[in-house]
JSON list of C-alpha atoms in Angstrom, two decimals:
[
{"chain": "A", "resi": 189, "resn": "UNK", "atom": "CA", "xyz": [54.15, 150.66, 78.69]},
{"chain": "A", "resi": 190, "resn": "UNK", "atom": "CA", "xyz": [55.74, 154.10, 79.12]},
{"chain": "A", "resi": 191, "resn": "UNK", "atom": "CA", "xyz": [55.66, 156.33, 76.02]},
{"chain": "A", "resi": 192, "resn": "UNK", "atom": "CA", "xyz": [58.97, 158.09, 76.77]},
{"chain": "A", "resi": 193, "resn": "UNK", "atom": "CA", "xyz": [62.24, 156.17, 76.93]},
{"chain": "A", "resi": 194, "resn": "UNK", "atom": "CA", "xyz": [65.64, 157.61, 77.85]},
{"chain": "A", "resi": 195, "resn": "UNK", "atom": "CA", "xyz": [68.63, 156.00, 76.15]},
{"chain": "A", "resi": 196, "resn": "UNK", "atom": "CA", "xyz": [71.70, 156.71, 78.28]},
{"chain": "A", "resi": 197, "resn": "UNK", "atom": "CA", "xyz": [74.71, 158.62, 77.03]},
{"chain": "A", "resi": 198, "resn": "UNK", "atom": "CA", "xyz": [78.23, 159.23, 78.28]},
{"chain": "A", "resi": 199, "resn": "UNK", "atom": "CA", "xyz": [81.85, 158.32, 77.55]},
{"chain": "A", "resi": 200, "resn": "UNK", "atom": "CA", "xyz": [82.71, 157.26, 81.11]},
{"chain": "A", "resi": 201, "resn": "UNK", "atom": "CA", "xyz": [80.89, 155.38, 83.86]},
{"chain": "A", "resi": 202, "resn": "UNK", "atom": "CA", "xyz": [80.71, 158.65, 85.83]},
{"chain": "A", "resi": 203, "resn": "UNK", "atom": "CA", "xyz": [79.07, 160.52, 82.94]},
{"chain": "A", "resi": 204, "resn": "UNK", "atom": "CA", "xyz": [76.65, 157.67, 82.27]},
{"chain": "A", "resi": 205, "resn": "UNK", "atom": "CA", "xyz": [75.57, 157.42, 85.91]},
{"chain": "A", "resi": 206, "resn": "UNK", "atom": "CA", "xyz": [75.20, 161.20, 86.26]},
{"chain": "A", "resi": 207, "resn": "UNK", "atom": "CA", "xyz": [72.97, 161.44, 83.17]},
{"chain": "A", "resi": 208, "resn": "UNK", "atom": "CA", "xyz": [70.81, 158.51, 84.30]},
{"chain": "A", "resi": 209, "resn": "UNK", "atom": "CA", "xyz": [70.43, 160.03, 87.78]},
{"chain": "A", "resi": 210, "resn": "UNK", "atom": "CA", "xyz": [69.43, 163.41, 86.29]},
{"chain": "A", "resi": 211, "resn": "UNK", "atom": "CA", "xyz": [66.88, 161.78, 83.96]},
{"chain": "A", "resi": 212, "resn": "UNK", "atom": "CA", "xyz": [65.34, 159.89, 86.89]},
{"chain": "A", "resi": 213, "resn": "UNK", "atom": "CA", "xyz": [65.33, 163.03, 89.04]},
{"chain": "A", "resi": 214, "resn": "UNK", "atom": "CA", "xyz": [63.38, 164.76, 86.28]},
{"chain": "A", "resi": 215, "resn": "UNK", "atom": "CA", "xyz": [60.72, 162.07, 86.10]},
{"chain": "A", "resi": 216, "resn": "UNK", "atom": "CA", "xyz": [61.85, 159.54, 83.50]},
{"chain": "A", "resi": 217, "resn": "UNK", "atom": "CA", "xyz": [60.26, 156.14, 84.08]},
{"chain": "A", "resi": 218, "resn": "UNK", "atom": "CA", "xyz": [62.12, 154.08, 81.46]},
{"chain": "A", "resi": 219, "resn": "UNK", "atom": "CA", "xyz": [65.91, 153.91, 81.10]},
{"chain": "A", "resi": 220, "resn": "UNK", "atom": "CA", "xyz": [67.74, 151.96, 78.42]},
{"chain": "A", "resi": 221, "resn": "UNK", "atom": "CA", "xyz": [71.38, 151.57, 79.47]},
{"chain": "A", "resi": 222, "resn": "UNK", "atom": "CA", "xyz": [73.41, 151.99, 76.27]},
{"chain": "A", "resi": 223, "resn": "UNK", "atom": "CA", "xyz": [77.20, 152.29, 76.39]},
{"chain": "A", "resi": 224, "resn": "UNK", "atom": "CA", "xyz": [78.94, 151.05, 73.28]},
{"chain": "A", "resi": 225, "resn": "UNK", "atom": "CA", "xyz": [82.64, 150.09, 73.45]},
{"chain": "A", "resi": 226, "resn": "UNK", "atom": "CA", "xyz": [82.61, 150.18, 77.27]},
{"chain": "A", "resi": 227, "resn": "UNK", "atom": "CA", "xyz": [85.16, 148.20, 79.31]},
{"chain": "A", "resi": 228, "resn": "UNK", "atom": "CA", "xyz": [83.29, 145.04, 80.35]},
{"chain": "A", "resi": 229, "resn": "UNK", "atom": "CA", "xyz": [83.79, 145.45, 84.11]},
{"chain": "A", "resi": 230, "resn": "UNK", "atom": "CA", "xyz": [82.63, 149.09, 83.99]},
{"chain": "A", "resi": 231, "resn": "UNK", "atom": "CA", "xyz": [79.58, 148.20, 81.89]},
{"chain": "A", "resi": 232, "resn": "UNK", "atom": "CA", "xyz": [78.61, 145.54, 84.45]},
{"chain": "A", "resi": 233, "resn": "UNK", "atom": "CA", "xyz": [79.03, 148.08, 87.27]},
{"chain": "A", "resi": 234, "resn": "UNK", "atom": "CA", "xyz": [76.96, 150.69, 85.40]},
{"chain": "A", "resi": 235, "resn": "UNK", "atom": "CA", "xyz": [74.16, 148.20, 84.74]},
{"chain": "A", "resi": 236, "resn": "UNK", "atom": "CA", "xyz": [74.10, 147.14, 88.39]},
{"chain": "A", "resi": 237, "resn": "UNK", "atom": "CA", "xyz": [74.00, 150.80, 89.52]},
{"chain": "A", "resi": 238, "resn": "UNK", "atom": "CA", "xyz": [71.28, 151.61, 86.95]},
{"chain": "A", "resi": 239, "resn": "UNK", "atom": "CA", "xyz": [69.12, 148.66, 88.00]},
{"chain": "A", "resi": 240, "resn": "UNK", "atom": "CA", "xyz": [69.36, 149.78, 91.65]},
{"chain": "A", "resi": 241, "resn": "UNK", "atom": "CA", "xyz": [68.55, 153.41, 90.76]},
{"chain": "A", "resi": 242, "resn": "UNK", "atom": "CA", "xyz": [65.61, 152.44, 88.58]},
{"chain": "A", "resi": 243, "resn": "UNK", "atom": "CA", "xyz": [64.25, 150.25, 91.38]},
{"chain": "A", "resi": 244, "resn": "UNK", "atom": "CA", "xyz": [64.47, 153.20, 93.79]},
{"chain": "A", "resi": 245, "resn": "UNK", "atom": "CA", "xyz": [62.65, 155.49, 91.33]},
{"chain": "A", "resi": 246, "resn": "UNK", "atom": "CA", "xyz": [60.18, 152.75, 90.27]},
{"chain": "A", "resi": 247, "resn": "UNK", "atom": "CA", "xyz": [61.42, 153.02, 86.70]},
{"chain": "A", "resi": 248, "resn": "UNK", "atom": "CA", "xyz": [61.96, 150.34, 84.06]},
{"chain": "A", "resi": 249, "resn": "UNK", "atom": "CA", "xyz": [65.60, 149.35, 83.43]},
{"chain": "A", "resi": 250, "resn": "UNK", "atom": "CA", "xyz": [66.42, 147.92, 79.99]},
{"chain": "A", "resi": 251, "resn": "UNK", "atom": "CA", "xyz": [69.92, 146.84, 78.94]},
{"chain": "A", "resi": 252, "resn": "UNK", "atom": "CA", "xyz": [71.05, 147.48, 75.36]},
{"chain": "A", "resi": 253, "resn": "UNK", "atom": "CA", "xyz": [72.42, 144.41, 73.50]},
{"chain": "A", "resi": 254, "resn": "UNK", "atom": "CA", "xyz": [73.70, 142.31, 76.43]},
{"chain": "A", "resi": 255, "resn": "UNK", "atom": "CA", "xyz": [71.16, 139.55, 77.12]},
{"chain": "A", "resi": 256, "resn": "UNK", "atom": "CA", "xyz": [73.34, 137.64, 79.57]},
{"chain": "A", "resi": 257, "resn": "UNK", "atom": "CA", "xyz": [74.06, 140.77, 81.57]},
{"chain": "A", "resi": 258, "resn": "UNK", "atom": "CA", "xyz": [70.37, 141.68, 81.64]},
{"chain": "A", "resi": 259, "resn": "UNK", "atom": "CA", "xyz": [69.64, 138.24, 83.12]},
{"chain": "A", "resi": 260, "resn": "UNK", "atom": "CA", "xyz": [72.55, 138.43, 85.57]},
{"chain": "A", "resi": 261, "resn": "UNK", "atom": "CA", "xyz": [71.40, 141.71, 87.15]},
{"chain": "A", "resi": 262, "resn": "UNK", "atom": "CA", "xyz": [67.67, 140.89, 86.80]},
{"chain": "A", "resi": 263, "resn": "UNK", "atom": "CA", "xyz": [67.00, 143.94, 84.60]},
{"chain": "A", "resi": 264, "resn": "UNK", "atom": "CA", "xyz": [63.46, 144.47, 83.32]},
{"chain": "A", "resi": 265, "resn": "UNK", "atom": "CA", "xyz": [64.52, 143.49, 79.83]},
{"chain": "A", "resi": 266, "resn": "UNK", "atom": "CA", "xyz": [66.81, 144.01, 76.87]},
{"chain": "A", "resi": 267, "resn": "UNK", "atom": "CA", "xyz": [66.87, 145.99, 73.62]},
{"chain": "A", "resi": 268, "resn": "UNK", "atom": "CA", "xyz": [68.38, 144.26, 70.59]},
{"chain": "A", "resi": 269, "resn": "UNK", "atom": "CA", "xyz": [69.70, 145.68, 67.33]},
{"chain": "A", "resi": 270, "resn": "UNK", "atom": "CA", "xyz": [69.17, 143.87, 64.04]},
{"chain": "A", "resi": 271, "resn": "UNK", "atom": "CA", "xyz": [72.69, 142.40, 64.25]},
{"chain": "A", "resi": 272, "resn": "UNK", "atom": "CA", "xyz": [72.49, 141.40, 67.92]},
{"chain": "A", "resi": 273, "resn": "UNK", "atom": "CA", "xyz": [71.17, 138.16, 69.46]},
{"chain": "A", "resi": 274, "resn": "UNK", "atom": "CA", "xyz": [67.83, 136.93, 68.15]},
{"chain": "A", "resi": 275, "resn": "UNK", "atom": "CA", "xyz": [64.61, 137.79, 69.94]},
{"chain": "A", "resi": 276, "resn": "UNK", "atom": "CA", "xyz": [63.87, 134.05, 70.23]},
{"chain": "A", "resi": 277, "resn": "UNK", "atom": "CA", "xyz": [67.22, 133.34, 71.89]},
{"chain": "A", "resi": 278, "resn": "UNK", "atom": "CA", "xyz": [66.78, 136.30, 74.26]},
{"chain": "A", "resi": 279, "resn": "UNK", "atom": "CA", "xyz": [63.29, 135.08, 75.21]},
{"chain": "A", "resi": 280, "resn": "UNK", "atom": "CA", "xyz": [64.65, 131.63, 76.07]},
{"chain": "A", "resi": 281, "resn": "UNK", "atom": "CA", "xyz": [67.32, 133.19, 78.31]},
{"chain": "A", "resi": 282, "resn": "UNK", "atom": "CA", "xyz": [65.19, 135.87, 79.96]},
{"chain": "A", "resi": 283, "resn": "UNK", "atom": "CA", "xyz": [61.81, 134.15, 80.16]},
{"chain": "A", "resi": 284, "resn": "UNK", "atom": "CA", "xyz": [58.31, 135.27, 79.24]},
{"chain": "A", "resi": 285, "resn": "UNK", "atom": "CA", "xyz": [57.98, 138.08, 81.78]},
{"chain": "A", "resi": 286, "resn": "UNK", "atom": "CA", "xyz": [60.86, 140.29, 80.66]},
{"chain": "A", "resi": 287, "resn": "UNK", "atom": "CA", "xyz": [60.56, 143.09, 78.08]},
{"chain": "A", "resi": 288, "resn": "UNK", "atom": "CA", "xyz": [62.35, 142.56, 74.78]},
{"chain": "A", "resi": 289, "resn": "UNK", "atom": "CA", "xyz": [62.60, 145.43, 72.32]},
{"chain": "A", "resi": 290, "resn": "UNK", "atom": "CA", "xyz": [64.03, 145.36, 68.82]},
{"chain": "A", "resi": 291, "resn": "UNK", "atom": "CA", "xyz": [65.44, 147.94, 66.41]},
{"chain": "A", "resi": 292, "resn": "UNK", "atom": "CA", "xyz": [63.97, 148.46, 62.92]},
{"chain": "A", "resi": 293, "resn": "UNK", "atom": "CA", "xyz": [64.56, 150.83, 59.99]},
{"chain": "A", "resi": 294, "resn": "UNK", "atom": "CA", "xyz": [62.26, 149.56, 57.23]},
{"chain": "A", "resi": 295, "resn": "UNK", "atom": "CA", "xyz": [58.80, 148.03, 56.81]},
{"chain": "A", "resi": 296, "resn": "UNK", "atom": "CA", "xyz": [60.51, 144.65, 56.29]},
{"chain": "A", "resi": 297, "resn": "UNK", "atom": "CA", "xyz": [62.34, 145.08, 59.62]},
{"chain": "A", "resi": 298, "resn": "UNK", "atom": "CA", "xyz": [59.07, 145.95, 61.37]},
{"chain": "A", "resi": 299, "resn": "UNK", "atom": "CA", "xyz": [57.36, 142.86, 59.92]},
{"chain": "A", "resi": 300, "resn": "UNK", "atom": "CA", "xyz": [60.32, 140.75, 61.09]},
{"chain": "A", "resi": 301, "resn": "UNK", "atom": "CA", "xyz": [60.05, 142.21, 64.61]},
{"chain": "A", "resi": 302, "resn": "UNK", "atom": "CA", "xyz": [56.29, 141.58, 64.70]},
{"chain": "A", "resi": 303, "resn": "UNK", "atom": "CA", "xyz": [56.81, 137.96, 63.67]},
{"chain": "A", "resi": 304, "resn": "UNK", "atom": "CA", "xyz": [59.65, 137.26, 66.12]},
{"chain": "A", "resi": 305, "resn": "UNK", "atom": "CA", "xyz": [57.82, 138.69, 68.25]},
{"chain": "A", "resi": 306, "resn": "UNK", "atom": "CA", "xyz": [59.20, 141.49, 70.41]},
{"chain": "A", "resi": 307, "resn": "UNK", "atom": "CA", "xyz": [57.33, 143.68, 72.91]},
{"chain": "A", "resi": 308, "resn": "UNK", "atom": "CA", "xyz": [58.14, 147.01, 71.26]},
{"chain": "A", "resi": 309, "resn": "UNK", "atom": "CA", "xyz": [60.03, 148.31, 68.25]},
{"chain": "A", "resi": 310, "resn": "UNK", "atom": "CA", "xyz": [62.52, 151.18, 68.14]},
{"chain": "A", "resi": 311, "resn": "UNK", "atom": "CA", "xyz": [62.04, 152.55, 64.61]},
{"chain": "A", "resi": 312, "resn": "UNK", "atom": "CA", "xyz": [64.26, 155.23, 63.14]},
{"chain": "A", "resi": 313, "resn": "UNK", "atom": "CA", "xyz": [66.02, 157.43, 62.76]},
{"chain": "A", "resi": 314, "resn": "UNK", "atom": "CA", "xyz": [63.60, 160.33, 62.47]},
{"chain": "A", "resi": 315, "resn": "UNK", "atom": "CA", "xyz": [66.49, 162.65, 61.58]},
{"chain": "A", "resi": 316, "resn": "UNK", "atom": "CA", "xyz": [70.27, 162.59, 61.58]},
{"chain": "A", "resi": 317, "resn": "UNK", "atom": "CA", "xyz": [71.70, 161.93, 65.03]},
{"chain": "A", "resi": 318, "resn": "UNK", "atom": "CA", "xyz": [75.29, 161.97, 66.25]},
{"chain": "A", "resi": 319, "resn": "UNK", "atom": "CA", "xyz": [74.44, 159.39, 68.95]},
{"chain": "A", "resi": 320, "resn": "UNK", "atom": "CA", "xyz": [74.85, 156.37, 66.66]},
{"chain": "A", "resi": 321, "resn": "UNK", "atom": "CA", "xyz": [78.09, 155.53, 64.86]},
{"chain": "A", "resi": 322, "resn": "UNK", "atom": "CA", "xyz": [76.41, 153.49, 62.10]},
{"chain": "A", "resi": 323, "resn": "UNK", "atom": "CA", "xyz": [73.26, 155.40, 61.25]},
{"chain": "A", "resi": 324, "resn": "UNK", "atom": "CA", "xyz": [70.51, 153.77, 59.18]},
{"chain": "A", "resi": 325, "resn": "UNK", "atom": "CA", "xyz": [68.84, 155.80, 56.40]},
{"chain": "A", "resi": 326, "resn": "UNK", "atom": "CA", "xyz": [66.86, 158.73, 57.84]},
{"chain": "A", "resi": 327, "resn": "UNK", "atom": "CA", "xyz": [63.08, 158.14, 57.73]},
{"chain": "A", "resi": 328, "resn": "UNK", "atom": "CA", "xyz": [61.57, 161.57, 58.40]},
{"chain": "A", "resi": 329, "resn": "UNK", "atom": "CA", "xyz": [57.85, 161.83, 59.14]},
{"chain": "A", "resi": 330, "resn": "UNK", "atom": "CA", "xyz": [57.06, 160.59, 55.63]},
{"chain": "A", "resi": 331, "resn": "UNK", "atom": "CA", "xyz": [59.00, 157.38, 56.23]},
{"chain": "A", "resi": 332, "resn": "UNK", "atom": "CA", "xyz": [57.05, 156.62, 59.41]},
{"chain": "A", "resi": 333, "resn": "UNK", "atom": "CA", "xyz": [53.76, 157.31, 57.59]},
{"chain": "A", "resi": 334, "resn": "UNK", "atom": "CA", "xyz": [54.73, 154.96, 54.75]},
{"chain": "A", "resi": 335, "resn": "UNK", "atom": "CA", "xyz": [55.59, 152.16, 57.19]},
{"chain": "A", "resi": 336, "resn": "UNK", "atom": "CA", "xyz": [52.34, 152.56, 59.15]},
{"chain": "A", "resi": 337, "resn": "UNK", "atom": "CA", "xyz": [50.39, 152.69, 55.86]},
{"chain": "A", "resi": 338, "resn": "UNK", "atom": "CA", "xyz": [52.17, 149.50, 54.77]},
{"chain": "A", "resi": 339, "resn": "UNK", "atom": "CA", "xyz": [51.05, 147.71, 57.93]},
{"chain": "A", "resi": 340, "resn": "UNK", "atom": "CA", "xyz": [47.48, 148.94, 57.55]},
{"chain": "A", "resi": 341, "resn": "UNK", "atom": "CA", "xyz": [47.36, 147.82, 53.90]},
{"chain": "A", "resi": 342, "resn": "UNK", "atom": "CA", "xyz": [48.19, 144.31, 55.11]},
{"chain": "A", "resi": 343, "resn": "UNK", "atom": "CA", "xyz": [45.59, 144.59, 57.93]},
{"chain": "A", "resi": 344, "resn": "UNK", "atom": "CA", "xyz": [48.34, 144.13, 60.52]},
{"chain": "A", "resi": 345, "resn": "UNK", "atom": "CA", "xyz": [47.72, 145.52, 63.99]},
{"chain": "A", "resi": 346, "resn": "UNK", "atom": "CA", "xyz": [50.10, 148.42, 64.66]},
{"chain": "A", "resi": 347, "resn": "UNK", "atom": "CA", "xyz": [52.64, 147.33, 67.31]},
{"chain": "A", "resi": 348, "resn": "UNK", "atom": "CA", "xyz": [54.13, 149.59, 70.00]},
{"chain": "A", "resi": 349, "resn": "UNK", "atom": "CA", "xyz": [56.58, 151.58, 67.87]},
{"chain": "A", "resi": 350, "resn": "UNK", "atom": "CA", "xyz": [58.95, 154.15, 69.36]},
{"chain": "A", "resi": 351, "resn": "UNK", "atom": "CA", "xyz": [60.44, 156.82, 67.12]},
{"chain": "A", "resi": 352, "resn": "UNK", "atom": "CA", "xyz": [64.15, 157.42, 67.66]},
{"chain": "A", "resi": 353, "resn": "UNK", "atom": "CA", "xyz": [66.78, 159.77, 66.27]},
{"chain": "A", "resi": 354, "resn": "UNK", "atom": "CA", "xyz": [67.00, 163.41, 67.34]},
{"chain": "A", "resi": 355, "resn": "UNK", "atom": "CA", "xyz": [63.39, 163.54, 68.54]},
{"chain": "A", "resi": 356, "resn": "UNK", "atom": "CA", "xyz": [62.10, 166.78, 70.13]},
{"chain": "A", "resi": 357, "resn": "UNK", "atom": "CA", "xyz": [58.91, 167.49, 72.13]},
{"chain": "A", "resi": 358, "resn": "UNK", "atom": "CA", "xyz": [57.20, 169.19, 69.18]},
{"chain": "A", "resi": 359, "resn": "UNK", "atom": "CA", "xyz": [57.60, 165.96, 67.14]},
{"chain": "A", "resi": 360, "resn": "UNK", "atom": "CA", "xyz": [55.51, 163.89, 69.53]},
{"chain": "A", "resi": 361, "resn": "UNK", "atom": "CA", "xyz": [51.99, 164.85, 68.44]},
{"chain": "A", "resi": 362, "resn": "UNK", "atom": "CA", "xyz": [52.66, 164.50, 64.68]},
{"chain": "A", "resi": 363, "resn": "UNK", "atom": "CA", "xyz": [54.26, 161.09, 65.32]},
{"chain": "A", "resi": 364, "resn": "UNK", "atom": "CA", "xyz": [51.36, 159.90, 67.48]},
{"chain": "A", "resi": 365, "resn": "UNK", "atom": "CA", "xyz": [48.89, 161.11, 64.84]},
{"chain": "A", "resi": 366, "resn": "UNK", "atom": "CA", "xyz": [50.72, 158.91, 62.32]},
{"chain": "A", "resi": 367, "resn": "UNK", "atom": "CA", "xyz": [50.29, 155.92, 64.65]},
{"chain": "A", "resi": 368, "resn": "UNK", "atom": "CA", "xyz": [53.63, 155.87, 66.49]},
{"chain": "A", "resi": 369, "resn": "UNK", "atom": "CA", "xyz": [53.23, 154.83, 70.14]},
{"chain": "A", "resi": 370, "resn": "UNK", "atom": "CA", "xyz": [56.06, 156.77, 71.80]},
{"chain": "A", "resi": 371, "resn": "UNK", "atom": "CA", "xyz": [59.60, 158.12, 71.53]},
{"chain": "A", "resi": 372, "resn": "UNK", "atom": "CA", "xyz": [63.10, 157.10, 72.61]},
{"chain": "A", "resi": 373, "resn": "UNK", "atom": "CA", "xyz": [65.28, 160.09, 73.38]},
{"chain": "A", "resi": 374, "resn": "UNK", "atom": "CA", "xyz": [68.98, 160.33, 74.14]},
{"chain": "A", "resi": 375, "resn": "UNK", "atom": "CA", "xyz": [70.73, 163.60, 73.27]},
{"chain": "A", "resi": 376, "resn": "UNK", "atom": "CA", "xyz": [67.93, 166.04, 74.13]},
{"chain": "A", "resi": 377, "resn": "UNK", "atom": "CA", "xyz": [67.44, 164.56, 77.63]},
{"chain": "A", "resi": 378, "resn": "UNK", "atom": "CA", "xyz": [71.18, 164.24, 78.26]},
{"chain": "A", "resi": 379, "resn": "UNK", "atom": "CA", "xyz": [71.71, 167.93, 77.40]},
{"chain": "A", "resi": 380, "resn": "UNK", "atom": "CA", "xyz": [68.63, 169.20, 79.25]},
{"chain": "A", "resi": 381, "resn": "UNK", "atom": "CA", "xyz": [66.92, 166.66, 81.56]},
{"chain": "A", "resi": 382, "resn": "UNK", "atom": "CA", "xyz": [64.06, 169.09, 82.29]},
{"chain": "A", "resi": 383, "resn": "UNK", "atom": "CA", "xyz": [62.88, 168.54, 78.69]},
{"chain": "A", "resi": 384, "resn": "UNK", "atom": "CA", "xyz": [61.29, 165.33, 80.04]},
{"chain": "A", "resi": 385, "resn": "UNK", "atom": "CA", "xyz": [58.45, 167.51, 81.36]},
{"chain": "A", "resi": 386, "resn": "UNK", "atom": "CA", "xyz": [58.00, 169.07, 77.90]},
{"chain": "A", "resi": 387, "resn": "UNK", "atom": "CA", "xyz": [57.58, 165.62, 76.38]},
{"chain": "A", "resi": 388, "resn": "UNK", "atom": "CA", "xyz": [55.10, 164.57, 79.06]},
{"chain": "A", "resi": 389, "resn": "UNK", "atom": "CA", "xyz": [52.97, 167.69, 78.52]},
{"chain": "A", "resi": 390, "resn": "UNK", "atom": "CA", "xyz": [52.30, 166.83, 74.89]},
{"chain": "A", "resi": 391, "resn": "UNK", "atom": "CA", "xyz": [51.79, 163.07, 75.24]},
{"chain": "A", "resi": 392, "resn": "UNK", "atom": "CA", "xyz": [48.41, 161.72, 74.25]}
]
């Protein structure tokens, strides 16, 4: 599984597509299509375009929230928030071979995601981010360490956890030393797609 995920940004279908294209041009291999409050027909179009682009670039295409849409366009999988469809329901719809990711903010959330089970966990936020309207409590590096320690104390194998929330290249090594698998990045890549290379340079 890739260690760097791009979560798409943009207020219009044109902005979204442009940012996804730029991320792919700069070497991203995992795109999560995320466009909250989008008109349904435009979201469908964007997801279809994104799936085609990702296929051309041999990148993974994940759809945020919309399980039915992910199935309809044969995306590689779906990412679900804590208030979205259940992992179990998504698995029944998508089948065993698709990737299902889940959001978490606390140790309890992580344990829930492990038990459901999902293929990876987006855990955050690391810091304050303007990307999300309803932001969960900020974890900081200490919060990630406490959650990993909590899993180890219970002798639970550490799942593939991705840090999210205003993550920068210099955060990657400290996070991986804690036991975090990878990072999901939105704003930094949208603003400067070439930063993808900076992330890749410091990946373990």
